Amino acid sequence: GEDVEQSLFLSVREGDSSVINCTYTDSSSTYLYWYKQEPGAGLQLLTYIFSNMDMKQDQRLTVLLNKKDKHLSLRIADTQTGDSAIYFCADPGGHGSSNTGKLIFGQGTTLQVKP
Amino acid sequence: DVKVTQSSRYLVKRTGEKVFLECVQDMDHENMFWYRQDPGLGLRLIYFSYDVKMKEKGDIPEGYSVSREKKERFSLILESASTNQTSMYLCATQTGIVPYEQYFGPGTRLTVT
């Protein structure tokens, strides 16, 4: 079945770049997503990438998509302590179009930013 | 701003009790979801609803049921709570426009003793 895999933990120093990686199994998705969960809160959409793009940049965030390897990454430049959170990769999986609603989430990567 | 509220942040129940988790949204979204979140497992979909009185099973529906009598309200029911249902429960809604963002409530941490 469809699967989304992430490593569970990443620790960086404040000011460094963080790179969070994700692999997925279904290649028919229209969009792929990164959600962020701050302590004690629900998830919120951080960014997304359309499947026909290789890269998307949004201020300190860069999303890279390698469709051949089914690999998605999120780079956070100049990481701040406020970036400490859990980051989830999400894929609509075999549902193709994202408007069916169902998402498959990775396990979540906890980003720890040390001052 | 989209608001998704959940009836309780923390809940402690006994094994065998019937438990109701309520979720209310104020954005007139048709799609609503219930997930459970466990460390190392990410989010797993329990049930979702794409319209009033319509529901579909997600990946882990066993031991749960849902109710959607009004568009803004989606309830998750644990008919007979068990200790393995101790978890964080998250409700979400979804827009009908690109990029089909999901909006999450703050979660209910349920402990079953």
Coordinates of C-alpha atoms in Angstrom, one line a residue:
Chain A
G1 CA 0.0 0.0 0.0
E2 CA 0.9 3.6 0.0
D3 CA 3.5 4.7 2.5
V4 CA 5.3 7.9 3.5
E5 CA 8.5 7.6 5.5
Q6 CA 10.5 10.2 7.5
S7 CA 13.3 10.0 10.0
L8 CA 12.0 10.8 13.5
F9 CA 14.5 13.3 14.9
L10 CA 16.8 16.1 13.7
S11 CA 18.9 18.4 15.9
V12 CA 20.6 21.6 14.6
R13 CA 22.2 24.7 16.0
E14 CA 20.4 28.0 15.7
G15 CA 21.5 29.7 12.5
D16 CA 22.3 26.5 10.7
S17 CA 20.2 25.0 7.8
S18 CA 17.9 22.1 8.5
V19 CA 17.0 19.5 5.9
I20 CA 14.1 17.2 6.6
N21 CA 13.6 14.3 4.2
C22 CA 10.6 12.2 3.2
T23 CA 10.1 9.3 0.8
Y24 CA 6.7 8.3 -0.6
T25 CA 5.5 5.4 -2.7
D26 CA 2.7 6.8 -4.8
S27 CA 3.6 8.9 -7.9
S28 CA 0.2 10.0 -9.0
S29 CA -0.3 12.7 -6.4
T30 CA -1.1 16.2 -7.6
Y31 CA 0.4 18.0 -4.6
L32 CA 2.7 17.0 -1.8
Y33 CA 2.6 18.8 1.5
W34 CA 4.6 19.8 4.5
Y35 CA 2.7 20.4 7.8
K36 CA 4.1 21.8 11.0
Q37 CA 3.0 21.0 14.5
E38 CA 4.1 23.3 17.3
P39 CA 4.0 22.0 20.9
G40 CA 0.4 21.6 22.2
A41 CA -1.2 22.5 18.9
G42 CA -2.7 20.9 15.9
L43 CA -1.0 20.7 12.5
Q44 CA -0.9 23.7 10.1
L45 CA 0.0 23.7 6.5
L46 CA 3.6 25.0 6.1
T47 CA 4.0 24.7 2.4
Y48 CA 3.2 22.5 -0.6
I49 CA 4.5 21.7 -4.0
F50 CA 2.7 20.9 -7.2
S51 CA 3.9 17.6 -8.6
N52 CA 5.1 19.0 -11.9
M53 CA 7.6 21.2 -10.1
D54 CA 11.1 20.3 -8.9
M55 CA 11.6 23.1 -6.5
K56 CA 9.6 25.7 -4.6
Q57 CA 11.1 28.5 -2.5
D58 CA 9.1 30.5 0.1
Q59 CA 11.3 32.9 2.2
R60 CA 13.4 30.6 4.4
L61 CA 11.8 27.4 3.1
T62 CA 12.9 25.4 0.1
V63 CA 11.0 22.3 -1.0
L64 CA 12.8 19.9 -3.4
L65 CA 10.9 17.2 -5.2
N66 CA 12.6 14.3 -7.0
K67 CA 9.9 12.4 -8.6
K68 CA 12.2 9.7 -10.1
D69 CA 13.4 8.7 -6.6
K70 CA 10.0 9.7 -4.9
H71 CA 11.9 11.9 -2.5
L72 CA 10.7 15.1 -1.0
S73 CA 12.8 17.4 1.2
L74 CA 12.2 20.6 3.2
R75 CA 15.1 22.9 3.8
I76 CA 14.8 25.6 6.5
A77 CA 17.5 28.3 6.1
D78 CA 18.8 30.2 9.2
T79 CA 16.9 27.9 11.6
Q80 CA 15.6 29.7 14.6
T81 CA 14.5 28.3 18.0
G82 CA 10.9 29.1 17.0
D83 CA 11.2 26.5 14.2
S84 CA 11.4 23.8 16.9
A85 CA 8.4 21.6 16.0
I86 CA 7.3 18.3 14.4
Y87 CA 7.3 18.4 10.6
F88 CA 5.0 16.1 8.7
C89 CA 5.3 15.2 5.1
A90 CA 1.9 14.3 3.5
D91 CA 0.8 12.6 0.3
P92 CA -2.7 12.1 -1.1
G93 CA -1.4 8.7 -2.1
G94 CA -3.5 6.7 -4.6
H95 CA -6.3 9.2 -4.5
G96 CA -4.4 11.3 -7.1
S97 CA -6.3 14.5 -6.9
S98 CA -5.9 16.1 -3.5
N99 CA -9.5 17.2 -3.3
T100 CA -10.7 13.8 -2.2
G101 CA -9.2 14.9 1.1
K102 CA -7.5 11.8 2.3
L103 CA -3.8 12.3 3.1
I104 CA -1.2 9.8 4.1
F105 CA 1.1 11.4 6.7
G106 CA 4.7 10.4 7.5
Q107 CA 5.7 9.6 11.1
G108 CA 6.8 13.2 11.7
T109 CA 10.3 14.6 12.2
T110 CA 10.9 16.4 15.5
L111 CA 13.3 19.3 14.9
Q112 CA 15.2 20.4 17.9
V113 CA 17.0 23.8 17.5
K114 CA 19.7 24.4 20.0
P115 CA 20.7 28.0 20.9
Chain B
D1 CA -9.5 32.7 9.9
V2 CA -10.6 29.1 9.9
K3 CA -11.5 27.9 13.3
V4 CA -11.7 24.2 14.3
T5 CA -12.5 23.6 17.9
Q6 CA -12.5 20.4 19.9
S7 CA -14.6 20.0 23.0
S8 CA -11.8 19.0 25.4
R9 CA -8.0 19.4 25.4
Y10 CA -7.6 16.6 28.0
L11 CA -9.9 13.7 28.9
V12 CA -9.5 10.8 31.3
K13 CA -12.0 7.9 31.0
R14 CA -12.3 4.4 32.3
T15 CA -12.2 1.2 30.3
G16 CA -15.6 0.4 29.0
E17 CA -17.0 3.9 29.1
K18 CA -18.6 5.5 26.0
V19 CA -16.6 8.5 24.9
F20 CA -17.7 11.4 22.7
L21 CA -15.2 13.7 21.1
E22 CA -16.7 16.7 19.5
C23 CA -15.3 18.9 16.7
V24 CA -16.9 22.1 15.4
Q25 CA -15.8 24.2 12.4
D26 CA -16.9 27.6 11.3
M27 CA -15.8 27.7 7.6
D28 CA -18.6 25.7 5.9
H29 CA -16.2 23.0 4.7
E30 CA -17.7 19.8 3.5
N31 CA -14.8 17.5 4.3
M32 CA -14.0 16.7 7.9
F33 CA -11.6 14.1 9.4
W34 CA -10.7 12.4 12.6
Y35 CA -7.1 11.2 13.1
R36 CA -5.2 9.7 16.0
Q37 CA -1.6 10.7 16.5
D38 CA 0.8 8.4 18.3
P39 CA 4.6 8.9 18.7
G40 CA 6.5 7.3 15.9
L41 CA 3.4 6.5 13.9
G42 CA 2.4 9.9 12.7
L43 CA -1.3 10.6 12.0
R44 CA -3.6 7.8 11.1
L45 CA -7.0 8.4 9.6
I46 CA -9.9 6.9 11.6
Y47 CA -13.0 8.2 9.7
F48 CA -13.8 11.1 7.4
S49 CA -17.0 12.7 6.2
Y50 CA -17.6 14.5 2.9
D51 CA -21.1 15.7 3.6
V52 CA -23.8 15.7 6.3
K53 CA -24.7 12.1 7.3
M54 CA -22.1 10.8 4.9
K55 CA -19.0 9.0 6.3
E56 CA -16.3 6.7 5.2
K57 CA -13.9 4.5 7.1
G58 CA -10.3 5.5 7.2
D59 CA -7.3 3.2 7.9
I60 CA -8.1 2.3 11.5
P61 CA -11.9 2.5 12.1
E62 CA -12.1 -0.5 14.5
G63 CA -13.5 0.5 17.9
Y64 CA -14.8 3.9 16.6
S65 CA -17.9 5.4 15.0
V66 CA -18.8 8.9 13.9
S67 CA -21.7 11.1 13.6
R68 CA -22.3 14.1 11.3
E69 CA -25.8 15.5 11.8
K70 CA -24.9 19.1 10.9
K71 CA -22.3 20.3 8.5
E72 CA -20.3 22.2 11.1
R73 CA -20.1 19.3 13.6
F74 CA -18.3 16.0 13.4
S75 CA -18.3 13.7 16.4
L76 CA -16.0 10.7 17.1
I77 CA -17.5 8.0 19.4
L78 CA -15.6 5.3 21.3
E79 CA -18.4 2.8 22.0
S80 CA -16.5 1.1 24.8
A81 CA -13.1 2.7 25.5
S82 CA -10.1 0.5 25.8
T83 CA -6.6 1.3 27.0
N84 CA -5.2 0.9 23.5
Q85 CA -7.3 3.9 22.5
T86 CA -5.2 6.2 24.7
S87 CA -3.9 8.7 22.2
M88 CA -4.0 12.2 20.8
Y89 CA -7.1 12.7 18.7
L90 CA -7.1 15.4 16.0
C91 CA -10.0 16.8 14.0
A92 CA -9.5 18.5 10.7
T93 CA -11.5 20.2 7.9
Q94 CA -10.5 20.7 4.3
T95 CA -11.1 23.5 1.8
G96 CA -12.5 22.7 -1.6
I97 CA -10.0 24.9 -3.4
V98 CA -6.4 24.4 -4.4
P99 CA -4.2 23.4 -2.6
Y100 CA -6.9 21.6 -0.6
E101 CA -5.4 22.6 2.7
Q102 CA -6.5 20.8 5.9
Y103 CA -7.1 22.8 9.0
F104 CA -6.6 21.1 12.3
G105 CA -8.1 21.6 15.8
P106 CA -5.8 21.7 18.8
G107 CA -6.3 18.0 19.6
T108 CA -7.8 16.0 22.5
R109 CA -5.4 14.0 24.6
L110 CA -7.5 11.0 25.8
T111 CA -6.3 8.7 28.5
V112 CA -8.2 5.5 29.1
T113 CA -7.4 3.8 32.5

